[in-house]
Coordinates of C-alpha atoms and ligand atoms in Angstrom, one line a residue:
M1 CA 93.0 140.8 62.8
N2 CA 93.5 138.4 59.6
R3 CA 96.9 137.6 58.5
R4 CA 96.8 139.9 55.6
T5 CA 95.4 143.2 57.8
F6 CA 98.4 142.4 60.1
L7 CA 100.7 142.5 57.5
K8 CA 99.8 145.7 56.0
G9 CA 99.4 147.3 59.4
S10 CA 102.9 146.4 60.1
G11 CA 104.4 147.4 56.9
A12 CA 105.6 144.0 56.2
A13 CA 103.8 143.0 53.3
S14 CA 106.3 143.9 50.7
L15 CA 108.7 141.5 52.8
V16 CA 106.4 138.7 52.2
T17 CA 107.3 138.5 48.3
L18 CA 110.9 138.1 49.3
W19 CA 110.2 134.7 51.0
P20 CA 109.6 131.6 49.0
H21 CA 106.0 130.8 49.8
N22 CA 106.9 127.2 51.1
L23 CA 109.3 128.6 53.7
S24 CA 106.8 131.5 55.0
A25 CA 105.9 130.3 58.3
N26 CA 103.9 133.0 59.6
P27 CA 103.5 133.3 63.3
A28 CA 100.4 135.9 62.9
I29 CA 97.8 133.7 61.0
R30 CA 94.3 134.0 62.4
R31 CA 91.6 132.6 60.2
V32 CA 88.2 134.3 59.7
R33 CA 84.7 133.5 60.6
P34 CA 81.4 134.5 58.7
S35 CA 80.9 137.2 61.6
D36 CA 84.3 138.7 61.0
P37 CA 85.1 141.7 58.7
G38 CA 87.6 139.8 56.7
W39 CA 85.2 137.1 55.7
P40 CA 85.1 137.3 51.8
S41 CA 82.3 139.5 50.0
K42 CA 79.4 137.9 48.4
N43 CA 81.3 139.0 44.9
A44 CA 84.4 136.8 46.1
W45 CA 82.4 133.9 46.8
K46 CA 80.8 134.4 43.3
S47 CA 84.2 134.3 41.7
L48 CA 85.0 131.0 43.5
H49 CA 81.6 129.8 42.2
D50 CA 82.5 130.6 38.8
A51 CA 86.0 129.2 39.0
V52 CA 84.5 125.6 40.1
G53 CA 82.2 125.6 37.2
G54 CA 79.2 126.5 39.5
N55 CA 79.9 123.8 42.3
L56 CA 80.2 125.9 45.0
M57 CA 77.0 125.3 47.5
S58 CA 76.1 126.8 50.9
V59 CA 75.8 123.8 53.3
E60 CA 73.0 123.2 55.6
S61 CA 72.8 120.5 58.2
P62 CA 70.1 118.1 57.7
I63 CA 69.9 118.2 61.9
N64 CA 68.6 121.8 61.6
A65 CA 65.1 120.3 61.0
C66 CA 65.3 118.6 64.7
L67 CA 66.8 121.7 66.2
S68 CA 64.0 124.0 65.1
S69 CA 61.1 121.5 65.3
P70 CA 61.9 118.1 66.9
D71 CA 58.4 116.9 66.1
S72 CA 58.4 117.5 62.4
A73 CA 58.0 115.0 59.8
D74 CA 61.7 116.0 58.4
C75 CA 63.0 115.4 61.7
K76 CA 61.4 112.1 62.2
S77 CA 62.7 111.2 58.5
L78 CA 66.0 112.6 59.5
F79 CA 66.3 110.0 62.5
V80 CA 65.7 107.1 60.0
N81 CA 67.9 108.2 57.2
I82 CA 70.7 108.9 59.7
K83 CA 71.0 105.3 60.0
N84 CA 71.9 105.1 56.5
P85 CA 75.6 105.8 55.6
Y86 CA 74.8 106.6 52.0
Y87 CA 72.6 109.1 53.0
I88 CA 74.9 110.5 55.3
G89 CA 77.7 110.4 52.6
D90 CA 75.4 112.2 50.0
N91 CA 75.0 115.0 52.4
P92 CA 77.7 117.7 52.9
G93 CA 76.1 118.8 56.2
V94 CA 76.6 115.7 58.3
T95 CA 79.1 113.1 59.1
Q96 CA 79.0 109.2 59.8
T97 CA 80.0 109.8 63.3
L98 CA 77.7 112.6 64.8
G99 CA 80.1 113.5 67.6
W100 CA 82.0 112.3 70.7
V101 CA 81.0 113.4 74.2
D102 CA 82.9 115.9 75.8
A103 CA 84.8 116.2 72.3
W104 CA 83.1 117.6 69.4
T105 CA 79.9 117.6 67.7
T106 CA 79.2 117.5 63.9
K107 CA 78.6 120.9 62.5
P108 CA 78.4 122.0 58.8
S109 CA 81.0 124.1 57.1
V110 CA 79.5 127.5 55.4
Y111 CA 80.2 126.5 52.0
A112 CA 81.3 123.5 50.2
V113 CA 83.0 123.3 46.6
A114 CA 81.5 119.7 45.4
A115 CA 84.7 119.2 43.4
R116 CA 84.7 117.4 40.1
N117 CA 88.5 117.6 39.4
A118 CA 91.8 118.6 40.7
Q119 CA 91.3 121.9 39.4
D120 CA 88.5 122.5 41.4
I121 CA 90.2 121.5 44.3
A122 CA 93.0 124.0 43.6
A123 CA 90.8 126.8 43.1
A124 CA 89.0 126.0 46.7
V125 CA 92.4 125.7 48.2
N126 CA 93.8 129.0 46.7
F127 CA 90.6 130.7 47.7
A128 CA 91.0 129.2 51.5
R129 CA 94.7 130.4 51.6
D130 CA 94.1 133.8 50.3
N131 CA 91.2 134.5 52.4
D132 CA 92.5 133.3 55.3
L133 CA 89.7 130.6 55.9
R134 CA 89.4 127.6 57.8
L135 CA 89.8 124.7 55.0
V136 CA 88.4 121.0 55.7
V137 CA 88.4 118.1 53.4
K138 CA 85.7 115.5 53.5
G139 CA 85.4 112.0 51.5
G140 CA 83.7 109.2 53.1
G141 CA 83.0 111.2 56.1
H142 CA 84.0 108.2 58.4
S143 CA 86.4 110.1 60.8
Y144 CA 85.9 109.4 64.6
Q145 CA 87.5 112.3 65.7
G146 CA 85.5 114.7 63.4
T147 CA 88.5 115.7 61.2
S148 CA 86.2 116.1 58.0
N149 CA 84.1 118.4 59.9
A150 CA 84.7 122.2 60.8
P151 CA 82.0 124.8 61.6
D152 CA 82.9 128.2 59.8
S153 CA 84.8 126.6 57.3
L154 CA 85.1 125.9 53.6
L155 CA 84.6 122.3 52.7
I156 CA 86.2 120.4 49.8
W157 CA 83.7 117.8 49.3
T158 CA 84.9 114.8 47.0
R159 CA 81.7 112.8 47.1
Y160 CA 81.5 113.0 43.2
M161 CA 85.0 112.2 42.3
H162 CA 84.4 108.6 42.0
D163 CA 85.9 107.2 38.7
V164 CA 87.3 104.0 39.0
T165 CA 89.7 102.8 36.2
I166 CA 91.6 99.5 35.9
Q167 CA 95.2 99.3 34.2
N168 CA 96.9 96.3 33.3
D169 CA 100.5 98.1 32.9
F170 CA 100.6 101.1 35.2
V171 CA 104.1 103.0 35.7
P172 CA 104.2 105.9 38.0
Q173 CA 105.1 109.0 36.6
N174 CA 109.1 109.3 36.2
C175 CA 109.5 105.9 37.4
Q176 CA 110.0 104.5 34.1
T177 CA 113.4 103.3 34.9
T178 CA 112.6 101.7 37.9
H179 CA 109.4 100.5 38.1
A180 CA 107.9 97.4 35.8
P181 CA 104.5 98.1 34.4
Q182 CA 102.0 96.5 36.8
S183 CA 98.3 96.1 37.4
A184 CA 96.7 99.0 39.2
V185 CA 93.3 100.8 39.8
T186 CA 93.1 104.6 39.6
V187 CA 90.1 106.1 41.8
G188 CA 88.9 109.5 42.4
S189 CA 89.5 110.6 45.8
G190 CA 85.8 110.7 46.6
T191 CA 85.4 106.7 46.1
I192 CA 84.4 104.7 48.8
W193 CA 85.8 101.0 49.1
F194 CA 82.6 99.3 48.1
Q195 CA 82.8 100.9 44.6
A196 CA 86.4 100.1 44.5
Y197 CA 85.8 96.6 45.3
D198 CA 82.8 96.0 43.0
A199 CA 85.0 97.2 40.1
V200 CA 88.2 95.1 40.8
T201 CA 86.7 92.2 42.5
T202 CA 83.3 91.5 41.4
K203 CA 83.6 92.6 37.9
A204 CA 87.3 92.2 37.2
S205 CA 88.4 89.1 39.4
A206 CA 91.5 90.6 41.1
Y207 CA 92.1 92.0 44.5
V208 CA 93.0 95.6 45.9
Q209 CA 93.9 96.2 49.5
G210 CA 91.4 98.4 51.0
G211 CA 89.3 98.8 54.4
G212 CA 86.9 96.6 55.9
C213 CA 83.9 99.0 56.3
T214 CA 82.5 99.3 52.7
T215 CA 81.6 103.2 53.0
V216 CA 84.9 104.3 54.2
G217 CA 86.5 106.7 51.7
V218 CA 89.7 105.5 50.1
A219 CA 91.5 108.7 50.3
G220 CA 90.9 109.0 54.1
L221 CA 91.8 105.3 55.0
I222 CA 95.1 105.3 52.9
Q223 CA 96.3 108.5 54.6
S224 CA 95.6 106.8 57.8
G225 CA 97.4 103.7 56.6
G226 CA 94.4 101.3 56.5
F227 CA 93.6 97.8 57.1
G228 CA 91.2 95.3 55.6
S229 CA 89.8 92.0 56.7
F230 CA 92.6 90.5 54.7
S231 CA 95.6 92.8 55.6
K232 CA 97.4 90.0 57.6
H233 CA 98.1 88.6 54.2
Y234 CA 98.4 91.7 52.0
G235 CA 99.4 94.2 54.5
M236 CA 98.4 97.9 54.8
A237 CA 96.3 99.6 52.3
A238 CA 98.6 102.3 52.4
A239 CA 101.4 100.3 51.4
G240 CA 99.8 99.5 47.9
L241 CA 99.5 103.3 47.1
L242 CA 101.5 103.6 43.7
E243 CA 100.6 107.1 43.1
A244 CA 98.7 110.1 44.2
E245 CA 97.5 113.1 42.3
I246 CA 97.1 116.0 45.0
V247 CA 97.0 119.8 45.6
T248 CA 99.3 121.3 47.9
A249 CA 98.7 124.5 49.9
D250 CA 100.3 126.6 47.4
G251 CA 97.4 125.5 45.0
K252 CA 99.7 123.6 42.8
V253 CA 98.4 120.0 41.4
R254 CA 101.3 117.6 41.9
I255 CA 101.9 113.9 41.4
A256 CA 103.4 111.9 44.6
N257 CA 104.9 108.5 43.9
A258 CA 108.2 106.8 44.6
C259 CA 109.9 109.0 42.0
T260 CA 108.3 112.2 42.4
N261 CA 108.2 114.2 45.6
P262 CA 108.7 110.8 47.4
D263 CA 108.8 112.7 51.0
L264 CA 105.3 113.7 50.3
F265 CA 104.4 110.1 48.9
W266 CA 105.7 108.6 52.2
A267 CA 103.7 111.0 54.3
L268 CA 100.5 110.4 52.7
K269 CA 101.0 106.6 53.6
G270 CA 99.7 106.8 57.1
G271 CA 100.6 110.4 58.3
G272 CA 97.1 111.1 58.6
G273 CA 94.3 112.5 56.4
G274 CA 93.6 116.2 55.7
T275 CA 97.3 117.2 56.9
F276 CA 99.6 117.5 53.8
A277 CA 97.4 118.2 50.8
A278 CA 94.2 117.6 49.4
V279 CA 94.1 114.2 47.4
S280 CA 92.1 114.2 44.2
R281 CA 93.4 110.8 42.5
L282 CA 95.0 107.6 43.8
T283 CA 96.3 104.7 42.1
L284 CA 96.8 101.4 44.1
R285 CA 98.2 98.2 43.5
V286 CA 96.0 95.2 42.1
R287 CA 96.9 91.7 42.6
D288 CA 95.6 88.4 41.5
L289 CA 92.7 87.2 43.5
P290 CA 93.1 84.2 45.6
Q291 CA 90.3 81.1 45.4
F292 CA 88.8 81.4 48.6
A293 CA 87.9 83.4 51.5
G294 CA 85.7 82.5 54.3
G295 CA 85.3 83.0 58.1
A296 CA 84.7 81.4 61.7
N297 CA 81.7 82.9 63.4
F298 CA 80.5 81.8 67.0
T299 CA 79.9 82.7 70.6
V300 CA 81.0 80.8 73.9
K301 CA 79.6 81.9 77.3
A302 CA 81.5 80.7 80.3
T303 CA 79.4 79.9 83.4
S304 CA 81.8 81.4 85.9
D305 CA 84.8 84.0 86.0
D306 CA 87.3 80.8 86.7
A307 CA 86.0 79.1 83.4
Y308 CA 86.3 82.4 81.5
R309 CA 89.7 82.9 82.7
R310 CA 90.4 79.5 81.4
L311 CA 88.7 80.2 78.1
I312 CA 90.6 83.2 77.6
R313 CA 93.7 81.3 78.4
Q314 CA 93.0 78.5 76.1
F315 CA 92.1 81.0 73.2
V316 CA 95.4 82.7 73.4
G317 CA 97.4 79.5 73.1
F318 CA 94.9 78.4 70.3
Y319 CA 95.7 81.6 68.5
R320 CA 99.3 81.4 68.7
D321 CA 99.3 77.9 67.5
A322 CA 96.9 77.8 64.7
L323 CA 95.7 81.1 63.7
F324 CA 98.7 83.5 64.0
N325 CA 99.5 83.5 60.5
D326 CA 98.6 85.2 57.2
H327 CA 95.4 83.3 56.9
W328 CA 93.3 84.6 59.4
G329 CA 92.1 88.1 60.4
E330 CA 89.5 90.1 61.9
Q331 CA 88.2 90.0 65.4
A332 CA 87.7 88.1 69.0
H333 CA 86.0 89.9 71.6
F334 CA 85.9 89.4 75.3
S335 CA 83.0 90.9 77.4
P336 CA 82.0 91.5 80.9
D337 CA 79.4 88.8 80.9
N338 CA 82.0 86.1 80.3
K339 CA 81.3 85.9 76.5
L340 CA 84.0 85.0 73.9
E341 CA 82.9 86.0 70.5
I342 CA 84.8 84.8 67.5
S343 CA 84.3 86.7 64.1
M344 CA 87.3 86.1 62.1
V345 CA 87.9 86.0 58.3
H346 CA 90.4 84.1 56.5
V347 CA 91.9 84.0 53.0
G348 CA 93.3 81.1 51.0
L349 CA 91.5 78.0 52.8
D350 CA 88.8 75.9 51.6
T351 CA 86.1 74.8 53.8
E352 CA 87.8 71.6 55.0
Q353 CA 90.7 73.3 55.5
S354 CA 89.2 76.0 57.8
R355 CA 87.1 73.8 59.8
K356 CA 90.3 71.6 60.5
V357 CA 92.1 74.8 62.0
W358 CA 89.3 75.2 64.7
Q359 CA 88.7 71.4 65.4
P360 CA 91.4 71.5 68.4
F361 CA 89.5 74.4 70.0
R362 CA 86.1 72.9 69.6
D363 CA 87.4 69.6 71.0
W364 CA 88.7 71.4 74.0
L365 CA 85.1 73.3 74.4
A366 CA 83.4 69.8 74.2
Q367 CA 85.6 68.1 76.7
S368 CA 85.0 71.0 79.2
S369 CA 81.2 70.7 78.9
G370 CA 79.4 72.2 81.7
A371 CA 81.8 75.0 82.0
Y372 CA 80.8 76.5 78.5
T373 CA 77.6 77.2 76.6
I374 CA 77.9 77.5 72.9
E375 CA 75.7 80.5 72.4
S376 CA 75.8 80.6 68.6
E377 CA 76.9 77.6 66.9
P378 CA 80.1 77.7 65.0
R379 CA 79.6 78.8 61.1
I380 CA 83.0 77.8 59.7
G381 CA 83.6 77.6 56.2
S382 CA 84.9 79.4 52.6
M383 CA 83.2 80.8 49.6
P384 CA 84.7 81.8 46.2
F385 CA 86.6 85.0 46.9
R386 CA 85.5 86.9 43.8
H387 CA 81.9 86.8 45.5
W388 CA 83.1 88.5 48.7
W389 CA 81.6 91.8 47.8
D390 CA 79.1 90.5 45.2
V391 CA 75.8 91.9 46.4
D392 CA 73.6 89.5 44.1
W393 CA 75.6 86.4 45.2
R394 CA 75.6 87.4 48.7
K395 CA 72.0 88.0 48.7
E396 CA 71.0 84.6 47.4
H397 CA 73.8 82.9 49.5
H398 CA 74.1 84.6 52.7
H399 CA 71.1 87.2 52.7
D400 CA 71.8 88.8 56.3
V401 CA 75.3 90.0 55.7
F402 CA 74.8 93.3 54.1
K403 CA 72.1 96.3 54.8
S404 CA 70.9 98.2 51.9
D405 CA 70.2 101.8 51.1
S406 CA 66.1 101.6 51.2
R407 CA 65.9 105.2 49.2
S408 CA 63.8 104.9 46.3
D409 CA 66.6 106.1 43.9
A410 CA 69.1 104.2 45.4
N411 CA 71.9 102.3 43.6
P412 CA 71.5 98.4 44.5
N413 CA 75.3 98.4 45.3
N414 CA 74.6 100.8 48.0
V415 CA 75.3 98.1 50.8
W416 CA 77.1 98.0 54.3
W417 CA 78.1 95.2 56.5
N418 CA 75.5 94.4 59.1
G419 CA 78.4 94.5 61.5
D420 CA 79.1 97.9 60.8
A421 CA 75.7 99.3 60.9
G422 CA 75.8 100.2 64.7
Q423 CA 78.3 102.6 64.1
V424 CA 76.1 104.8 61.3
G425 CA 75.1 108.1 63.0
W426 CA 77.2 106.8 66.0
V427 CA 78.0 109.1 68.9
V428 CA 81.3 108.1 70.6
W429 CA 81.6 108.0 74.4
G430 CA 85.3 106.4 74.5
F431 CA 87.5 105.0 72.1
E432 CA 91.0 103.8 72.4
S433 CA 93.3 101.6 70.7
L434 CA 96.6 99.8 71.6
W435 CA 99.0 97.4 69.4
M436 CA 99.7 94.5 71.2
P437 CA 103.3 93.1 70.7
A438 CA 103.7 89.6 69.3
S439 CA 106.2 88.8 72.2
L440 CA 103.1 88.5 74.4
L441 CA 102.0 85.3 72.5
K442 CA 105.6 83.6 73.7
D443 CA 104.8 80.7 75.8
N444 CA 106.1 82.4 79.1
S445 CA 103.6 85.6 78.3
Q446 CA 100.4 84.0 77.4
E447 CA 99.4 83.8 80.9
K448 CA 100.2 87.6 81.5
L449 CA 98.3 88.3 78.2
A450 CA 95.2 86.2 79.2
N451 CA 95.1 87.7 82.7
A452 CA 95.2 91.1 81.3
L453 CA 92.4 90.4 78.7
F454 CA 90.4 88.9 81.6
A455 CA 91.0 91.9 83.6
A456 CA 90.1 94.4 81.0
S457 CA 87.0 92.6 80.1
R458 CA 85.8 93.4 83.8
F459 CA 85.2 97.0 82.6
T460 CA 83.7 96.8 79.1
D461 CA 84.1 94.9 75.7
V462 CA 87.5 94.3 74.5
E463 CA 88.2 93.6 70.9
L464 CA 91.3 92.3 69.3
H465 CA 91.5 93.1 65.6
F466 CA 94.1 90.6 64.4
N467 CA 94.3 92.0 60.9
K468 CA 95.3 95.4 62.3
G469 CA 98.7 94.0 63.5
L470 CA 101.2 92.8 61.1
A471 CA 103.0 90.2 63.0
G472 CA 102.6 86.8 61.4
A473 CA 102.2 88.6 58.1
P474 CA 104.3 87.7 55.1
P475 CA 107.8 89.5 55.0
E476 CA 107.0 91.5 51.8
A477 CA 103.8 92.9 53.7
I478 CA 105.9 93.6 56.4
A479 CA 108.5 95.5 54.7
S480 CA 106.4 97.6 52.8
A481 CA 104.7 98.6 55.8
R482 CA 107.9 99.8 57.2
D483 CA 108.1 102.1 54.0
T484 CA 105.0 104.1 55.2
A485 CA 104.6 106.7 58.1
M486 CA 102.5 104.6 60.3
N487 CA 104.0 103.6 63.8
P488 CA 106.6 101.0 63.0
A489 CA 104.9 99.3 66.3
V490 CA 102.2 97.7 63.8
C491 CA 104.8 95.4 62.3
D492 CA 105.4 93.7 65.7
A493 CA 102.0 93.6 66.9
F494 CA 99.8 90.6 66.5
A495 CA 96.6 92.4 66.9
L496 CA 95.4 95.9 67.5
A497 CA 93.1 96.1 70.5
I498 CA 90.2 98.3 70.4
I499 CA 88.1 99.1 73.3
A500 CA 85.1 101.5 72.3
D501 CA 81.6 102.4 73.5
G502 CA 79.1 104.9 72.5
Q503 CA 75.2 105.2 71.4
G504 CA 73.0 105.3 68.4
P505 CA 72.1 108.7 66.8
A506 CA 71.9 111.7 69.0
Y507 CA 72.4 115.3 69.0
P508 CA 72.8 117.9 71.6
G509 CA 69.6 120.0 71.9
I510 CA 67.3 117.7 70.2
A511 CA 64.7 116.6 72.9
N512 CA 64.6 113.0 73.4
H513 CA 67.5 112.4 71.1
E514 CA 70.3 114.4 73.3
P515 CA 73.8 112.3 73.7
D516 CA 73.6 110.6 77.3
V517 CA 76.4 112.5 78.7
A518 CA 76.4 110.9 82.1
K519 CA 76.4 107.5 80.8
G520 CA 78.9 108.4 78.1
R521 CA 81.5 109.7 80.7
K522 CA 81.0 106.4 82.8
A523 CA 81.7 104.5 79.6
A524 CA 84.7 106.4 78.6
D525 CA 86.1 105.9 82.2
N526 CA 85.8 102.0 81.8
V527 CA 87.0 102.1 78.2
H528 CA 90.3 103.9 79.8
R529 CA 90.4 101.4 82.7
A530 CA 90.1 98.6 80.5
M531 CA 92.7 99.7 78.4
N532 CA 95.0 100.6 81.1
E533 CA 94.9 96.7 82.0
L534 CA 96.3 96.0 78.5
R535 CA 98.8 99.0 78.7
A536 CA 100.3 97.3 81.7
V537 CA 101.3 94.4 79.6
A538 CA 102.1 96.4 76.3
P539 CA 103.5 99.4 77.6
G540 CA 104.1 102.2 74.9
G541 CA 102.3 100.2 72.2
G542 CA 101.0 102.9 70.1
A543 CA 97.6 103.4 68.6
Y544 CA 96.1 103.5 65.1
V545 CA 95.6 107.2 64.1
S546 CA 92.1 106.7 62.9
E547 CA 90.7 104.5 65.5
S548 CA 92.1 106.1 68.5
N549 CA 91.4 108.2 71.6
F550 CA 90.3 111.9 70.6
F551 CA 92.4 112.7 74.0
E552 CA 95.2 110.4 73.0
S553 CA 98.4 111.5 75.1
D554 CA 101.5 112.3 73.5
F555 CA 99.7 111.4 69.9
P556 CA 102.7 112.1 67.8
R557 CA 104.6 109.2 69.4
S558 CA 101.5 107.1 69.7
Y559 CA 100.5 107.2 66.1
W560 CA 103.9 107.6 64.2
G561 CA 106.3 106.3 66.9
S562 CA 110.0 107.2 65.2
N563 CA 108.5 108.2 62.0
Q564 CA 107.1 111.7 63.8
A565 CA 110.2 113.8 63.0
R566 CA 110.1 113.0 59.3
L567 CA 106.5 114.0 59.1
A568 CA 107.2 117.2 61.0
E569 CA 109.6 118.0 58.1
V570 CA 107.4 117.3 55.2
K571 CA 104.4 119.1 56.7
K572 CA 107.0 122.1 57.3
K573 CA 108.0 122.1 53.9
Y574 CA 104.8 121.7 52.1
D575 CA 102.1 123.5 54.3
P576 CA 104.1 125.9 56.7
D577 CA 101.3 128.2 57.0
G578 CA 99.0 124.9 58.4
L579 CA 96.2 125.3 55.8
F580 CA 95.5 121.9 56.2
F581 CA 94.7 121.5 59.9
V582 CA 93.1 118.6 61.7
H583 CA 92.7 117.5 65.4
N584 CA 95.7 115.6 66.5
G585 CA 97.3 116.0 62.8
V586 CA 100.8 116.5 62.3
G587 CA 101.8 120.2 63.2
S588 CA 98.2 120.6 64.8
E589 CA 100.2 121.2 68.2
Q590 CA 100.9 124.9 66.9
W591 CA 97.2 125.8 66.4
T592 CA 94.1 126.3 68.8
S593 CA 91.9 123.4 69.1
D594 CA 89.6 124.8 66.5
G595 CA 92.4 125.2 63.9
F596 CA 91.7 129.1 63.6
A597 CA 94.8 130.7 65.3
R598 CA 98.3 129.9 65.3
R599 CA 99.2 129.4 69.0
Ligands
FAD601 C1 82.3 102.6 60.7 C2 83.6 102.6 60.6 C3 84.5 101.6 60.0 C4 85.8 101.7 59.9 N1 86.4 100.5 59.5 C5 87.7 100.5 59.3 C6 88.5 99.4 58.8 O1 88.2 98.6 58.6 N2 89.9 99.9 58.6 C7 90.5 100.9 59.0 O2 91.8 101.0 58.7 N3 89.9 102.0 59.3 C8 88.4 102.0 59.5 N4 88.0 102.9 59.9 C9 88.6 104.2 60.1 C10 88.7 105.1 58.8 O3 89.5 104.4 58.0 C11 89.0 106.3 59.0 O4 88.1 107.2 59.5 C12 89.2 107.0 57.7 O5 90.2 108.2 57.7 C13 88.0 107.5 56.9 O6 88.2 108.0 55.9 P1 86.7 108.7 54.9 O7 87.2 109.5 53.7 O8 85.6 107.8 55.1 O9 86.5 110.0 56.2 P2 86.7 111.2 56.2 O10 86.0 111.8 57.5 O11 86.2 112.0 54.9 O12 88.2 111.8 56.4 C14 89.1 111.1 57.2 C15 90.0 112.3 57.0 O13 90.9 112.1 55.8 C16 90.8 113.5 55.3 N5 90.4 113.4 53.9 C17 89.3 112.8 53.2 N6 89.4 112.7 52.1 C18 90.7 113.6 51.7 C19 91.2 113.9 50.5 N7 90.7 113.7 49.2 N8 92.4 114.8 50.5 C20 93.0 114.9 52.0 N9 92.4 114.4 52.9 C21 91.5 113.7 52.8 C22 89.9 114.1 55.9 O14 90.0 115.6 56.0 C23 89.9 113.7 57.2 O15 90.7 114.2 58.0 C24 86.4 102.8 60.0 C25 85.7 104.0 60.5 C26 84.4 104.0 60.7 C27 83.6 105.1 61.2

């Protein structure tokens, strides 16, 4: 029985008008599927189609070609295309992550509104609410936990909303008396980070804090909190949000900023995507561009377990002394085959300065010859920051850093980092994260940290993402992070540990392309055991909402820590009937796992 049928049947329909909409937490909601009698009629869908300027489409998954005929040419071409994030992004029926063993599998919505503006989004929100439909919102489609994907649903698809406008004197609405005009960039909510970086950095020589992966959506990342390679200097991406235009569950187009709907504004900064409203537009702070950015990349292999233990111990001390500051971000990897892989970036150092930083560590390695092999020679240096996302410059100088969209009609700017290529069309086996408190870098804790990293690396690859923990960042970056909904643990962490494993494109039911369930379960177990070694030294560290376990235990505490109660209040105020539902989102515990029925 759907909500309206229930109300009619119980004679309660007349009562509903007495309740202000935003207080009508209705316990009896059950959302309808196409097979249910309450599913909207063809005429009703036609009225939505007209209301959104003809931009309602039925959604088909390109994966269907393989399910029906795995040997067909269409299926072969799918398994080529599915390694291209732009192909995936252009297709409403598929997602960047194809699924997660024992958790979820990507499945298309029934219909999608290919929204062009906030009014299209409002029409979709009203239609879904009035017809008891499961609603889902997709931007860049990069959710690991499948939160932009729901079968039997109506999808708000923002892919075409990617206008990018730079302003020199932006003042958030109604903030004229409190905020001085500042540089800002306003983007449609379907914009992906590469489009923002191209406009702001490559074309306008300025900086906006976004994400590392170029094809992640701006709206999804900002609502996650969001980190980019240079977040150790500039802080969280969400902390740079100045204003959002959104559509709330009552269908109203609203502005959220520090002066207008400030509770909602705060919740959008890290409270999780697809939870509080559908975002149509975002305005982000723009800053001056530093002169240089660069990196340090190399791999060292230890010849024995003992030597590897010493290497990790040495690196931990070296990190604290030389790298634990706002210049250095990105990653160090520790692996079962006793390798330490450094792939770090820096901002604000020239080549000579960056090389000098690493010299003591390289000297130590040289003095310990026999114990270590340098598997890939150190590449340490700098480049002009303004070319960081400049496709032509990179092609000329560093031709191996980007992969390109090879479709014949592709925009030449459709690129993604080589380092992210392994996760295109990925099937997750296991994925966990943990903020590592900076107290572990103290002299008397370094041994404990090094031992935990060694123990964890016995199970599987362990990554420390230094740019995703803000200890060591400038006070302003930390203060602005505290004014977001993210778990405050981020401010005291020197890094986010990520341990994850998965496989390339696969889908249940496609012969020769099935996910390897047995291997996946074993890998998930190893991921969990490895992370438990780190949890032993960082108990209660918390996890990053967008890069965490589908099965995260006590997820509200993990993702939002002391902010969870305030987020629950915002959710109750603006979406009491849970129209915006995502797995492990604020308020999701009141719903069945598919978001179709209130528990
Ligand atoms: C390969 C890869 C690399 C990544 N790298 C980074 C990184 O460097 N730094 C980092 O911080 N994170 C990173 N992430 C995590 C990423 O930031 C999150 O998964 C983010 O939520 C993805 O946003 P999206 O728009 O691409 O994805 P989607 O799956 O489209 O959206 C994610 C969530 O946001 C919601 N959402 C999207 N658009 C809207 C909207 N307009 N209104 C309301 N809700 C919306 C969706 O409903 C969904 O719940 C990475 C993920 C992947 C797969």
